[in-house]
Tab-separated table of C-alpha atoms in Angstrom:
chain	number	residue	atom	x	y	z
A	1	GLY	CA	-2.760	0.549	-7.849
A	2	ALA	CA	-1.906	-3.148	-7.368
A	3	VAL	CA	-4.820	-4.535	-9.332
A	4	VAL	CA	-5.021	-8.187	-10.280
A	5	SER	CA	-7.547	-9.394	-12.808
A	6	GLN	CA	-8.780	-12.839	-13.725
A	7	HIS	CA	-10.503	-14.078	-16.829
A	8	PRO	CA	-13.015	-15.513	-17.136
A	9	SER	CA	-14.965	-14.649	-13.999
A	10	TRP	CA	-17.058	-17.764	-14.413
A	11	VAL	CA	-17.049	-20.731	-16.743
A	12	ILE	CA	-19.118	-23.826	-17.256
A	13	CYS	CA	-17.566	-26.736	-19.072
A	14	LYS	CA	-18.355	-30.336	-19.813
A	15	SER	CA	-16.590	-33.179	-18.073
A	16	GLY	CA	-13.437	-34.207	-19.918
A	17	THR	CA	-12.696	-30.837	-21.451
A	18	SER	CA	-9.917	-28.419	-20.493
A	19	VAL	CA	-10.328	-24.901	-19.183
A	20	LYS	CA	-7.768	-22.095	-19.053
A	21	ILE	CA	-7.916	-19.329	-16.468
A	22	GLU	CA	-5.807	-16.192	-16.825
A	23	CYS	CA	-4.393	-14.077	-14.026
A	24	ARG	CA	-2.917	-10.668	-14.814
A	25	SER	CA	-1.256	-8.005	-12.705
A	26	LEU	CA	-2.499	-4.836	-14.375
A	27	ASP	CA	-0.261	-2.111	-12.992
A	28	PHE	CA	2.757	-3.871	-11.591
A	29	GLN	CA	5.139	-6.681	-12.379
A	30	ALA	CA	4.883	-9.812	-10.309
A	31	THR	CA	7.680	-12.322	-10.344
A	32	THR	CA	5.615	-14.589	-8.144
A	33	MET	CA	1.958	-15.462	-8.464
A	34	PHE	CA	-0.080	-17.950	-6.513
A	35	TRP	CA	-3.058	-20.102	-7.352
A	36	TYR	CA	-5.645	-21.040	-4.736
A	37	ARG	CA	-8.863	-22.970	-4.781
A	38	GLN	CA	-11.744	-22.406	-2.428
A	39	PHE	CA	-14.669	-24.722	-1.816
A	40	PRO	CA	-17.946	-23.265	-0.539
A	41	LYS	CA	-17.681	-21.859	2.976
A	42	GLN	CA	-14.096	-23.004	3.268
A	43	SER	CA	-10.837	-21.132	3.341
A	44	LEU	CA	-8.329	-20.773	0.566
A	45	MET	CA	-6.034	-23.687	-0.125
A	46	LEU	CA	-2.793	-22.941	-1.901
A	47	MET	CA	-2.388	-25.069	-5.018
A	48	ALA	CA	0.868	-23.827	-6.476
A	49	THR	CA	3.417	-21.048	-6.612
A	50	SER	CA	4.120	-19.695	-10.062
A	51	ASN	CA	7.419	-18.013	-10.858
A	52	GLU	CA	8.034	-16.157	-14.087
A	53	GLY	CA	10.146	-18.144	-16.484
A	54	SER	CA	10.351	-21.295	-14.411
A	55	LYS	CA	8.281	-24.293	-13.480
A	56	ALA	CA	5.578	-23.906	-10.900
A	57	THR	CA	5.946	-25.382	-7.437
A	58	TYR	CA	2.934	-27.460	-6.473
A	59	GLU	CA	1.639	-28.107	-2.994
A	60	GLN	CA	1.418	-31.631	-1.721
A	61	GLY	CA	-1.582	-33.453	-3.101
A	62	VAL	CA	-2.043	-31.188	-6.121
A	63	GLU	CA	-1.671	-33.005	-9.442
A	64	LYS	CA	0.703	-31.007	-11.594
A	65	ASP	CA	-0.346	-32.854	-14.748
A	66	LYS	CA	-3.949	-31.948	-14.134
A	67	PHE	CA	-3.449	-28.329	-13.133
A	68	LEU	CA	-1.004	-26.887	-15.641
A	69	ILE	CA	0.481	-23.540	-14.709
A	70	ASN	CA	2.361	-21.263	-17.053
A	71	HIS	CA	3.935	-17.966	-16.017
A	72	ALA	CA	5.056	-16.625	-19.355
A	73	SER	CA	5.602	-13.003	-18.393
A	74	LEU	CA	5.871	-10.765	-15.360
A	75	THR	CA	2.206	-9.848	-15.668
A	76	LEU	CA	0.507	-13.065	-16.721
A	77	SER	CA	0.066	-16.513	-15.232
A	78	THR	CA	-2.366	-19.120	-16.516
A	79	LEU	CA	-3.945	-22.148	-14.897
A	80	THR	CA	-5.286	-24.880	-17.155
A	81	VAL	CA	-7.534	-27.500	-15.648
A	82	THR	CA	-7.117	-30.502	-17.923
A	83	SER	CA	-9.722	-33.237	-18.372
A	84	ALA	CA	-11.981	-31.495	-15.897
A	85	HIS	CA	-14.320	-33.505	-13.692
A	86	PRO	CA	-17.258	-32.365	-11.548
A	87	GLU	CA	-15.092	-32.566	-8.431
A	88	ASP	CA	-12.879	-29.854	-9.942
A	89	SER	CA	-15.779	-27.430	-9.664
A	90	SER	CA	-14.576	-24.720	-7.333
A	91	PHE	CA	-13.650	-21.080	-6.983
A	92	TYR	CA	-10.113	-20.478	-8.241
A	93	ILE	CA	-8.295	-17.374	-7.057
A	94	CYS	CA	-4.898	-16.076	-8.063
A	95	SER	CA	-2.712	-13.585	-6.265
A	96	ALA	CA	0.442	-11.644	-6.975
A	97	SER	CA	3.048	-10.443	-4.531
A	98	LEU	CA	4.159	-6.828	-4.246
A	99	GLU	CA	6.148	-4.994	-1.633
A	100	GLY	CA	3.739	-2.800	0.308
A	101	TRP	CA	4.231	0.617	1.836
A	102	THR	CA	4.941	-0.975	5.207
A	103	GLY	CA	7.934	-2.730	3.720
A	104	GLY	CA	6.337	-6.124	3.845
A	105	ILE	CA	5.383	-8.300	0.927
A	106	GLU	CA	1.647	-8.077	0.413
A	107	GLN	CA	-0.473	-10.299	-1.689
A	108	TYR	CA	-3.056	-8.823	-4.016
A	109	PHE	CA	-5.834	-11.079	-5.103
A	110	GLY	CA	-7.791	-11.416	-8.262
A	111	PRO	CA	-11.610	-11.481	-8.192
A	112	GLY	CA	-11.684	-15.243	-8.677
A	113	THR	CA	-13.035	-17.602	-11.311
A	114	ARG	CA	-16.017	-19.815	-10.639
A	115	LEU	CA	-15.600	-23.123	-12.467
A	116	THR	CA	-18.520	-25.484	-12.836
A	117	VAL	CA	-17.950	-28.822	-14.515
A	118	THR	CA	-21.094	-30.611	-15.662
B	1	LYS	CA	3.092	-27.655	10.148
B	2	GLN	CA	1.527	-24.244	10.504
B	3	GLU	CA	-2.187	-24.226	11.248
B	4	VAL	CA	-4.272	-21.085	11.398
B	5	THR	CA	-7.604	-21.000	13.197
B	6	GLN	CA	-10.183	-18.254	13.449
B	7	ILE	CA	-12.792	-17.874	16.142
B	8	PRO	CA	-15.697	-17.432	15.933
B	9	ALA	CA	-16.579	-19.103	12.652
B	10	ALA	CA	-19.636	-16.890	12.333
B	11	LEU	CA	-20.828	-13.755	14.066
B	12	SER	CA	-23.999	-11.699	13.858
B	13	VAL	CA	-24.152	-8.316	15.587
B	14	PRO	CA	-26.374	-5.227	15.542
B	15	GLU	CA	-25.114	-2.147	13.783
B	16	GLY	CA	-22.883	0.101	15.865
B	17	GLU	CA	-21.264	-2.569	17.982
B	18	ASN	CA	-17.525	-2.819	18.419
B	19	LEU	CA	-16.301	-6.328	17.744
B	20	VAL	CA	-13.208	-8.477	17.860
B	21	LEU	CA	-12.246	-11.268	15.504
B	22	ASN	CA	-9.598	-13.714	16.595
B	23	CYS	CA	-6.866	-15.515	14.698
B	24	SER	CA	-4.457	-18.040	16.193
B	25	PHE	CA	-1.510	-19.810	14.640
B	26	THR	CA	0.494	-22.768	15.894
B	27	ASP	CA	3.990	-21.797	14.763
B	28	SER	CA	5.120	-18.421	16.088
B	29	ALA	CA	7.998	-18.198	13.590
B	30	ILE	CA	6.113	-16.027	11.148
B	31	TYR	CA	7.327	-13.236	8.909
B	32	ASN	CA	4.080	-11.302	8.831
B	33	LEU	CA	0.321	-11.645	9.168
B	34	GLN	CA	-2.308	-10.184	6.893
B	35	TRP	CA	-6.032	-9.668	7.342
B	36	PHE	CA	-8.350	-9.872	4.362
B	37	ARG	CA	-11.984	-9.325	3.610
B	38	GLN	CA	-13.921	-11.475	1.165
B	39	ASP	CA	-17.388	-10.650	-0.084
B	40	PRO	CA	-19.571	-13.541	-1.310
B	41	GLY	CA	-18.360	-14.895	-4.644
B	42	LYS	CA	-15.556	-12.373	-4.802
B	43	GLY	CA	-11.811	-12.268	-4.389
B	44	LEU	CA	-9.942	-10.983	-1.370
B	45	THR	CA	-9.298	-7.402	-0.332
B	46	SER	CA	-6.277	-6.752	1.859
B	47	LEU	CA	-7.160	-4.854	5.033
B	48	LEU	CA	-4.056	-4.750	7.181
B	49	LEU	CA	-0.584	-6.256	7.164
B	50	ILE	CA	1.441	-6.596	10.348
B	51	GLN	CA	5.127	-7.381	10.249
B	52	SER	CA	6.420	-9.829	12.858
B	53	SER	CA	8.269	-6.970	14.582
B	54	GLN	CA	5.121	-4.882	14.896
B	55	ARG	CA	2.416	-5.065	17.525
B	56	GLU	CA	-0.458	-3.441	15.668
B	57	GLN	CA	-1.657	-1.660	12.574
B	58	THR	CA	-4.595	0.674	12.152
B	59	SER	CA	-6.681	1.726	9.186
B	60	GLY	CA	-9.810	3.764	9.770
B	61	ARG	CA	-12.178	1.786	11.974
B	62	LEU	CA	-9.963	-1.279	11.831
B	63	ASN	CA	-7.177	-2.145	14.222
B	64	ALA	CA	-5.180	-5.354	14.055
B	65	SER	CA	-2.856	-6.517	16.812
B	66	LEU	CA	-0.235	-9.221	16.821
B	67	ASP	CA	1.183	-11.211	19.728
B	68	LYS	CA	3.643	-13.464	17.996
B	69	SER	CA	4.855	-15.245	21.108
B	70	SER	CA	1.374	-16.459	21.966
B	71	GLY	CA	0.448	-17.088	18.342
B	72	ARG	CA	-2.484	-14.684	18.254
B	73	SER	CA	-3.816	-11.788	16.283
B	74	THR	CA	-7.034	-9.852	16.699
B	75	LEU	CA	-8.937	-7.644	14.308
B	76	TYR	CA	-10.944	-4.949	16.041
B	77	ILE	CA	-13.764	-3.305	14.127
B	78	ALA	CA	-15.175	-0.164	15.692
B	79	ALA	CA	-18.752	1.015	15.218
B	80	SER	CA	-19.695	-1.799	12.873
B	81	GLN	CA	-21.854	-1.082	9.827
B	82	PRO	CA	-23.953	-3.326	7.555
B	83	GLY	CA	-21.349	-2.755	4.848
B	84	ASP	CA	-18.826	-4.560	7.029
B	85	SER	CA	-20.729	-7.814	6.473
B	86	ALA	CA	-18.298	-10.215	4.804
B	87	THR	CA	-15.962	-13.075	5.578
B	88	TYR	CA	-12.730	-12.040	7.262
B	89	LEU	CA	-9.631	-14.139	6.731
B	90	CYS	CA	-6.257	-13.959	8.372
B	91	ALA	CA	-3.156	-15.389	6.755
B	92	VAL	CA	0.400	-15.863	7.956
B	93	ARG	CA	3.538	-15.830	5.904
B	94	ARG	CA	5.871	-18.464	7.254
B	95	ASN	CA	9.296	-16.904	6.825
B	96	SER	CA	11.194	-14.418	4.720
B	97	GLY	CA	12.342	-17.070	2.270
B	98	THR	CA	8.925	-17.663	0.835
B	99	TYR	CA	5.946	-15.601	-0.168
B	100	LYS	CA	3.517	-18.384	0.676
B	101	TYR	CA	0.650	-17.636	2.996
B	102	ILE	CA	-1.334	-20.064	5.131
B	103	PHE	CA	-4.937	-18.993	5.477
B	104	GLY	CA	-7.217	-19.275	8.457
B	105	THR	CA	-10.651	-20.779	8.393
B	106	GLY	CA	-12.390	-17.395	8.273
B	107	THR	CA	-15.065	-15.597	10.279
B	108	ARG	CA	-18.358	-14.845	8.538
B	109	LEU	CA	-19.612	-11.533	9.886
B	110	LYS	CA	-23.116	-10.193	9.503
B	111	VAL	CA	-23.932	-6.721	10.779
B	112	LEU	CA	-27.644	-6.144	11.144
B	113	ALA	CA	-29.178	-2.767	10.326
């Protein structure tokens, strides 16, 4: 149980184009999903918190007009990188929160999406 | 501002060794702490979650401890195997009002056969 999927797993796009990444919770409903980016050999940096039916909350320094997040249902959140540039090339990972058997809220992560902007 | 640090940044050990990975955090007012494993180019797999009221959690060969007052957690791996080679990340959840996690810098582990 508690499986999170992402699509696509990797994508190459040209500079200036937009790319949409999907994050789905396959066997549970997630009112809250998170989007992270990870540069090579670095840790995960939280970009935004996505709540179903409301606007996403962005972390400081993250451009909300560039990274559009939509959480249309309890099982789907999307991240659109608009007007992508080479510096946007990164590994994007989503996660969804679920109460675990210990009673705490655990995060379950998707497999990630490798974005390369040429 | 919460900062999470992991030491060592990288570790290479022969198969069979017991090892300890360290995680420290600057703000002890945490709700819980979670350890993850990440294989190269992959997402994260949750290993253990420790609530702030707990001192340790165990799963198989893994044991994680938490000393909230000193801002430290350790992940103990017994009888390491080559399949344990991965990056290990710890993350702290700041308080019960948010689900946001702050991630550590990670420890890249390589277990040699």
